PDB file of C-alpha atoms in Angstrom:
ATOM      1  CA  MET W 181      58.986 112.415  64.668  1.00 70.00           C
ATOM      2  CA  LYS W 182      55.766 114.596  66.979  1.00 85.00           C
ATOM      3  CA  LYS W 183      55.439 117.553  66.571  1.00 87.00           C
ATOM      4  CA  SER W 184      56.167 118.166  70.659  1.00 87.00           C
ATOM      5  CA  SER W 185      59.553 116.106  70.394  1.00 89.00           C
ATOM      6  CA  ILE W 186      60.606 118.475  68.138  1.00 90.00           C
ATOM      7  CA  ILE W 187      59.395 121.614  70.089  1.00 91.00           C
ATOM      8  CA  LEU W 188      60.737 120.291  73.018  1.00 92.00           C
ATOM      9  CA  ILE W 189      64.723 119.351  71.383  1.00 93.00           C
ATOM     10  CA  VAL W 190      64.286 123.462  70.295  1.00 92.00           C
ATOM     11  CA  ILE W 191      63.415 124.095  74.133  1.00 94.00           C
ATOM     12  CA  ILE W 192      66.160 122.474  75.766  1.00 95.00           C
ATOM     13  CA  ALA W 193      68.180 123.828  73.229  1.00 93.00           C
ATOM     14  CA  ILE W 194      67.748 127.401  73.859  1.00 94.00           C
ATOM     15  CA  ALA W 195      67.896 126.659  76.717  1.00 92.00           C
ATOM     16  CA  ILE W 196      71.448 125.552  76.404  1.00 91.00           C
ATOM     17  CA  ALA W 197      72.416 128.345  75.179  1.00 88.00           C
ATOM     18  CA  MET W 198      71.331 130.333  77.437  1.00 86.00           C
ATOM     19  CA  ILE W 199      73.156 128.918  80.243  1.00 84.00           C
ATOM     20  CA  LEU W 200      76.473 129.204  77.735  1.00 79.00           C
ATOM     21  CA  VAL W 201      75.412 132.672  77.107  1.00 76.00           C
ATOM     22  CA  ILE W 202      75.826 133.734  80.924  1.00 72.00           C
ATOM     23  CA  TYR W 203      78.735 131.225  81.805  1.00 69.00           C
ATOM     24  CA  THR W 204      81.108 133.412  79.642  1.00 63.00           C
ATOM     25  CA  ASP W 205      79.159 136.743  80.835  1.00 55.00           C
ATOM     26  CA  SER W 206      80.250 135.782  83.902  1.00 55.00           C
ATOM     27  CA  SER W 207      83.685 137.341  84.526  1.00 59.00           C
ATOM     28  CA  THR W 208      86.258 137.396  87.664  1.00 75.00           C
ATOM     29  CA  TYR W 209      88.698 140.009  88.939  1.00 82.00           C
ATOM     30  CA  SER W 210      91.800 140.805  86.872  1.00 85.00           C
ATOM     31  CA  THR W 211      94.277 142.869  87.747  1.00 88.00           C
ATOM     32  CA  PHE W 212      96.384 145.319  85.426  1.00 89.00           C
ATOM     33  CA  ALA W 213      98.962 142.983  84.066  1.00 88.00           C
ATOM     34  CA  GLU W 214      95.758 140.811  82.855  1.00 88.00           C
ATOM     35  CA  ALA W 215      94.274 143.428  81.445  1.00 87.00           C
ATOM     36  CA  LYS W 216      96.837 144.132  79.507  1.00 88.00           C
ATOM     37  CA  GLU W 217      97.029 141.519  77.154  1.00 89.00           C
ATOM     38  CA  LYS W 218      93.231 140.947  76.121  1.00 85.00           C
ATOM     39  CA  ASN W 219      91.730 144.225  75.064  1.00 80.00           C
ATOM     40  CA  THR W 220      88.257 143.607  76.452  1.00 84.00           C
ATOM     41  CA  GLU W 221      86.388 144.645  79.540  1.00 87.00           C
ATOM     42  CA  LEU W 222      87.258 143.602  82.324  1.00 88.00           C
ATOM     43  CA  TYR W 223      86.768 143.861  86.232  1.00 90.00           C
ATOM     44  CA  VAL W 224      89.682 145.205  88.348  1.00 91.00           C
ATOM     45  CA  VAL W 225      89.897 144.810  92.250  1.00 91.00           C
ATOM     46  CA  GLY W 226      92.226 147.247  93.822  1.00 92.00           C
ATOM     47  CA  VAL W 227      93.544 149.664  96.170  1.00 93.00           C
ATOM     48  CA  LEU W 228      94.029 153.561  95.957  1.00 92.00           C
ATOM     49  CA  ASN W 229      97.326 154.952  96.551  1.00 92.00           C
ATOM     50  CA  LYS W 230      96.522 157.694  98.867  1.00 89.00           C
ATOM     51  CA  GLU W 231     100.271 158.924  98.292  1.00 91.00           C
ATOM     52  CA  LYS W 232      99.663 160.433  94.696  1.00 91.00           C
ATOM     53  CA  GLU W 233      97.318 162.756  93.542  1.00 90.00           C
ATOM     54  CA  LEU W 234      94.350 162.790  92.947  1.00 91.00           C
ATOM     55  CA  HIS W 235      93.626 165.164  89.351  1.00 92.00           C
ATOM     56  CA  TYR W 236      90.343 166.280  89.255  1.00 91.00           C
ATOM     57  CA  ASP W 237      90.120 170.199  87.661  1.00 89.00           C
ATOM     58  CA  PRO W 238      86.087 170.702  87.392  1.00 87.00           C
ATOM     59  CA  VAL W 239      86.089 173.830  85.635  1.00 89.00           C
ATOM     60  CA  LYS W 240      89.153 172.896  83.241  1.00 90.00           C
ATOM     61  CA  ASP W 241      86.562 169.579  82.247  1.00 89.00           C
ATOM     62  CA  ALA W 242      84.251 168.401  85.280  1.00 86.00           C
ATOM     63  CA  ASN W 243      84.367 165.142  83.066  1.00 89.00           C
ATOM     64  CA  HIS W 244      87.987 163.648  83.358  1.00 91.00           C
ATOM     65  CA  PHE W 245      89.260 162.197  86.966  1.00 93.00           C
ATOM     66  CA  SER W 246      92.432 160.739  87.265  1.00 94.00           C
ATOM     67  CA  PHE W 247      93.771 158.993  89.644  1.00 94.00           C
ATOM     68  CA  TYR W 248      96.739 155.807  91.271  1.00 95.00           C
ATOM     69  CA  MET W 249      95.111 152.704  92.421  1.00 94.00           C
ATOM     70  CA  TYR W 250      97.226 148.991  92.787  1.00 94.00           C
ATOM     71  CA  ASP W 251      95.486 146.179  92.101  1.00 91.00           C
ATOM     72  CA  ASN W 252      95.679 142.278  93.611  1.00 89.00           C
ATOM     73  CA  ASP W 253      99.118 142.154  93.005  1.00 90.00           C
ATOM     74  CA  SER W 254     100.177 145.820  94.207  1.00 90.00           C
ATOM     75  CA  THR W 255     100.663 146.243  90.768  1.00 91.00           C
ATOM     76  CA  GLU W 256     100.053 150.396  89.994  1.00 94.00           C
ATOM     77  CA  CYS W 257      98.688 151.458  86.877  1.00 94.00           C
ATOM     78  CA  GLN W 258      96.892 155.467  86.228  1.00 94.00           C
ATOM     79  CA  VAL W 259      93.124 155.279  86.105  1.00 95.00           C
ATOM     80  CA  VAL W 260      90.809 157.698  83.713  1.00 94.00           C
ATOM     81  CA  PHE W 261      87.859 158.044  85.022  1.00 93.00           C
ATOM     82  CA  ASN W 262      85.374 159.793  82.314  1.00 91.00           C
ATOM     83  CA  GLY W 263      83.049 161.733  84.819  1.00 88.00           C
ATOM     84  CA  SER W 264      83.190 163.400  87.641  1.00 87.00           C
ATOM     85  CA  LYS W 265      84.768 162.609  90.945  1.00 89.00           C
ATOM     86  CA  PRO W 266      82.878 159.703  92.769  1.00 87.00           C
ATOM     87  CA  GLN W 267      81.796 161.024  96.488  1.00 85.00           C
ATOM     88  CA  ASP W 268      84.690 160.200  98.813  1.00 83.00           C
ATOM     89  CA  ILE W 269      86.771 158.440  96.688  1.00 87.00           C
ATOM     90  CA  GLU W 270      89.179 158.881  99.451  1.00 87.00           C
ATOM     91  CA  ARG W 271      87.740 156.744 102.054  1.00 85.00           C
ATOM     92  CA  SER W 272      87.662 154.197  99.806  1.00 85.00           C
ATOM     93  CA  GLU W 273      88.498 150.411 101.519  1.00 86.00           C
ATOM     94  CA  GLN W 274      88.460 148.515  98.136  1.00 90.00           C
ATOM     95  CA  ILE W 275      87.516 150.014  94.254  1.00 91.00           C
ATOM     96  CA  VAL W 276      86.439 147.410  91.859  1.00 92.00           C
ATOM     97  CA  LEU W 277      87.083 148.866  88.049  1.00 91.00           C
ATOM     98  CA  THR W 278      85.107 148.052  84.935  1.00 91.00           C
ATOM     99  CA  GLY W 279      87.032 149.381  81.924  1.00 92.00           C
ATOM    100  CA  LYS W 280      89.725 148.413  79.504  1.00 90.00           C
ATOM    101  CA  MET W 281      93.756 149.356  78.855  1.00 91.00           C
ATOM    102  CA  GLU W 282      94.757 151.921  76.390  1.00 91.00           C
ATOM    103  CA  GLY W 283      98.624 151.462  76.303  1.00 89.00           C
ATOM    104  CA  ASN W 284      99.772 151.947  80.036  1.00 90.00           C
ATOM    105  CA  THR W 285      96.585 153.586  81.616  1.00 93.00           C
ATOM    106  CA  PHE W 286      93.138 151.825  82.811  1.00 94.00           C
ATOM    107  CA  HIS W 287      90.073 153.839  81.109  1.00 94.00           C
ATOM    108  CA  ALA W 288      87.094 153.469  83.688  1.00 93.00           C
ATOM    109  CA  SER W 289      83.499 152.731  82.189  1.00 92.00           C
ATOM    110  CA  LYS W 290      82.308 152.051  86.385  1.00 92.00           C
ATOM    111  CA  ILE W 291      83.995 152.460  89.558  1.00 91.00           C
ATOM    112  CA  LEU W 292      82.312 151.126  92.212  1.00 90.00           C
ATOM    113  CA  MET W 293      83.556 152.073  95.814  1.00 88.00           C
ATOM    114  CA  LYS W 294      83.206 150.106  98.866  1.00 85.00           C
ATOM    115  CA  CYS W 295      83.814 152.405 101.961  1.00 73.00           C
ATOM    116  CA  PRO W 296      83.430 152.496 106.168  1.00 70.00           C
ATOM    117  CA  SER W 297      79.653 152.766 106.875  1.00 64.00           C
ATOM    118  CA  LYS W 298      78.999 156.135 108.952  1.00 60.00           C
ATOM    119  CA  TYR W 299      76.693 154.545 110.291  1.00 59.00           C
ATOM    120  CA  ASN W 300      77.023 150.705 111.845  1.00 58.00           C
ATOM    121  CA  LYS W 301      80.995 149.879 112.926  1.00 59.00           C
ATOM    122  CA  ASP W 302      81.203 146.968 110.718  1.00 58.00           C
ATOM    123  CA  GLN W 303      79.889 147.123 108.207  1.00 57.00           C
ATOM    124  CA  VAL W 304      80.600 148.249 103.956  1.00 58.00           C
ATOM    125  CA  GLU W 305      78.343 150.578 102.546  1.00 59.00           C
ATOM    126  CA  VAL W 306      78.926 150.331  98.417  1.00 63.00           C
ATOM    127  CA  ILE W 307      79.381 153.321  95.974  1.00 62.00           C
ATOM    128  CA  GLU W 308      78.685 153.318  92.603  1.00 67.00           C
ATOM    129  CA  ALA W 309      79.686 155.888  89.735  1.00 67.00           C
ATOM    130  CA  THR W 310      79.843 155.506  86.214  1.00 69.00           C
ATOM    131  CA  THR W 311      79.938 157.564  83.096  1.00 69.00           C
ATOM    132  CA  ALA W 312      78.532 160.464  81.587  1.00 60.00           C
ATOM    133  CA  SER W 313      76.932 159.795  79.067  1.00 52.00           C
ATOM    134  CA  LEU W 314      77.561 161.938  75.679  1.00 47.00           C
TER     135      LEU W 314
END
Protein backbone atom coordinates (compact mmCIF):
# COMPACT_ATOMS: atom_id res chain seq x y z
CA MET A 1 0.00 0.00 0.00
CA LYS A 2 1.12 3.50 -0.72
CA LYS A 3 1.90 5.88 2.09
CA SER A 4 -0.77 8.32 0.86
CA SER A 5 -3.45 5.58 0.99
CA ILE A 6 -2.60 4.77 4.61
CA ILE A 7 -2.75 8.45 5.57
CA LEU A 8 -6.13 8.79 3.81
CA ILE A 9 -7.54 5.77 5.69
CA VAL A 10 -6.32 7.22 9.02
CA ILE A 11 -7.92 10.60 8.25
CA ILE A 12 -11.23 8.93 7.35
CA ALA A 13 -11.13 6.86 10.57
CA ILE A 14 -10.51 9.99 12.66
CA ALA A 15 -13.36 11.81 10.91
CA ILE A 16 -15.76 8.92 11.60
CA ALA A 17 -14.68 8.82 15.26
CA MET A 18 -15.26 12.57 15.61
CA ILE A 19 -18.74 12.29 14.08
CA LEU A 20 -19.62 9.48 16.49
CA VAL A 21 -18.40 11.47 19.50
CA ILE A 22 -20.35 14.54 18.47
CA TYR A 23 -23.48 12.49 17.76
CA THR A 24 -23.43 10.64 21.08
CA ASP A 25 -22.66 13.83 23.05
CA SER A 26 -25.57 15.77 21.58
CA SER A 27 -28.51 15.34 23.86
CA THR A 28 -32.16 16.19 23.74
CA TYR A 29 -34.43 17.49 26.42
CA SER A 30 -35.49 14.91 28.99
CA THR A 31 -38.08 14.72 31.74
CA PHE A 32 -37.64 14.17 35.46
CA ALA A 33 -38.77 10.54 35.02
CA GLU A 34 -36.03 9.92 32.43
CA ALA A 35 -33.48 11.65 34.66
CA LYS A 36 -34.47 9.34 37.50
CA GLU A 37 -33.90 6.26 35.31
CA LYS A 38 -30.51 7.40 34.02
CA ASN A 39 -27.60 8.33 36.23
CA THR A 40 -26.04 10.79 33.79
CA GLU A 41 -26.24 14.55 33.39
CA LEU A 42 -29.25 15.55 31.27
CA TYR A 43 -31.13 18.62 30.07
CA VAL A 44 -34.60 19.06 31.55
CA VAL A 45 -36.90 21.80 30.30
CA GLY A 46 -39.94 23.09 32.15
CA VAL A 47 -41.58 25.95 34.00
CA LEU A 48 -41.24 27.28 37.51
CA ASN A 49 -43.98 26.36 40.00
CA LYS A 50 -44.85 29.85 41.17
CA GLU A 51 -47.28 28.56 43.80
CA LYS A 52 -44.45 27.11 45.92
CA GLU A 53 -41.83 29.14 47.73
CA LEU A 54 -38.30 29.66 46.41
CA HIS A 55 -35.74 28.81 49.09
CA TYR A 56 -32.71 31.11 49.11
CA ASP A 57 -31.08 32.53 52.24
CA PRO A 58 -27.81 34.30 51.36
CA VAL A 59 -26.99 34.86 55.03
CA LYS A 60 -27.21 31.16 55.87
CA ASP A 61 -25.74 29.76 52.60
CA ALA A 62 -25.22 32.00 49.57
CA ASN A 63 -24.56 28.98 47.33
CA HIS A 64 -27.79 27.07 47.94
CA PHE A 65 -30.96 27.77 46.01
CA SER A 66 -33.93 25.42 45.70
CA PHE A 67 -37.30 25.62 43.98
CA TYR A 68 -39.99 23.45 42.42
CA MET A 69 -40.44 23.05 38.69
CA TYR A 70 -42.79 21.25 36.29
CA ASP A 71 -41.20 19.44 33.32
CA ASN A 72 -42.87 19.03 29.90
CA ASP A 73 -44.84 16.02 31.23
CA SER A 74 -46.23 18.21 34.06
CA THR A 75 -44.24 16.25 36.65
CA GLU A 76 -43.22 18.41 39.59
CA CYS A 77 -39.79 17.99 41.16
CA GLN A 78 -37.66 19.86 43.66
CA VAL A 79 -34.55 21.39 42.09
CA VAL A 80 -31.40 22.23 44.07
CA PHE A 81 -28.81 24.58 42.56
CA ASN A 82 -25.42 25.09 44.23
CA GLY A 83 -25.13 28.74 43.37
CA SER A 84 -26.84 32.02 44.01
CA LYS A 85 -30.43 32.63 43.01
CA PRO A 86 -30.58 33.75 39.37
CA GLN A 87 -31.95 37.23 38.94
CA ASP A 88 -35.56 37.42 37.66
CA ILE A 89 -36.20 33.66 37.83
CA GLU A 90 -39.77 34.50 38.82
CA ARG A 91 -40.29 36.21 35.43
CA SER A 92 -38.98 33.26 33.42
CA GLU A 93 -41.29 31.74 30.83
CA GLN A 94 -39.24 28.57 30.57
CA ILE A 95 -36.27 27.05 32.39
CA VAL A 96 -33.67 24.64 30.99
CA LEU A 97 -31.71 22.75 33.65
CA THR A 98 -28.49 20.79 33.22
CA GLY A 99 -27.93 18.24 35.94
CA LYS A 100 -28.94 14.85 37.30
CA MET A 101 -31.31 13.26 39.77
CA GLU A 102 -30.13 12.26 43.23
CA GLY A 103 -33.00 10.45 44.92
CA ASN A 104 -36.18 12.49 44.36
CA THR A 105 -34.31 15.79 43.95
CA PHE A 106 -32.83 17.15 40.72
CA HIS A 107 -29.39 18.72 41.30
CA ALA A 108 -28.76 21.37 38.65
CA SER A 109 -25.29 22.43 37.59
CA LYS A 110 -26.61 25.06 35.14
CA ILE A 111 -29.82 27.03 34.82
CA LEU A 112 -30.81 28.68 31.56
CA MET A 113 -33.84 30.96 31.78
CA LYS A 114 -35.93 32.24 28.93
CA CYS A 115 -37.51 35.48 30.07
CA PRO A 116 -39.64 38.03 28.21
CA SER A 117 -37.42 40.85 27.02
CA LYS A 118 -37.94 44.14 28.76
CA TYR A 119 -36.86 46.07 25.64
CA ASN A 120 -38.64 44.40 22.72
CA LYS A 121 -42.22 43.25 23.13
CA ASP A 122 -42.04 40.05 21.01
CA GLN A 123 -38.49 38.92 21.81
CA VAL A 124 -37.20 36.55 24.48
CA GLU A 125 -34.20 37.29 26.70
CA VAL A 126 -31.96 34.32 27.65
CA ILE A 127 -30.12 34.34 31.00
CA GLU A 128 -27.68 31.61 32.13
CA ALA A 129 -26.52 30.74 35.62
CA THR A 130 -23.85 28.20 36.56
CA THR A 131 -22.83 26.65 39.85
CA ALA A 132 -20.26 28.35 42.01
CA SER A 133 -16.67 27.19 41.57
CA LEU A 134 -15.15 25.82 44.72
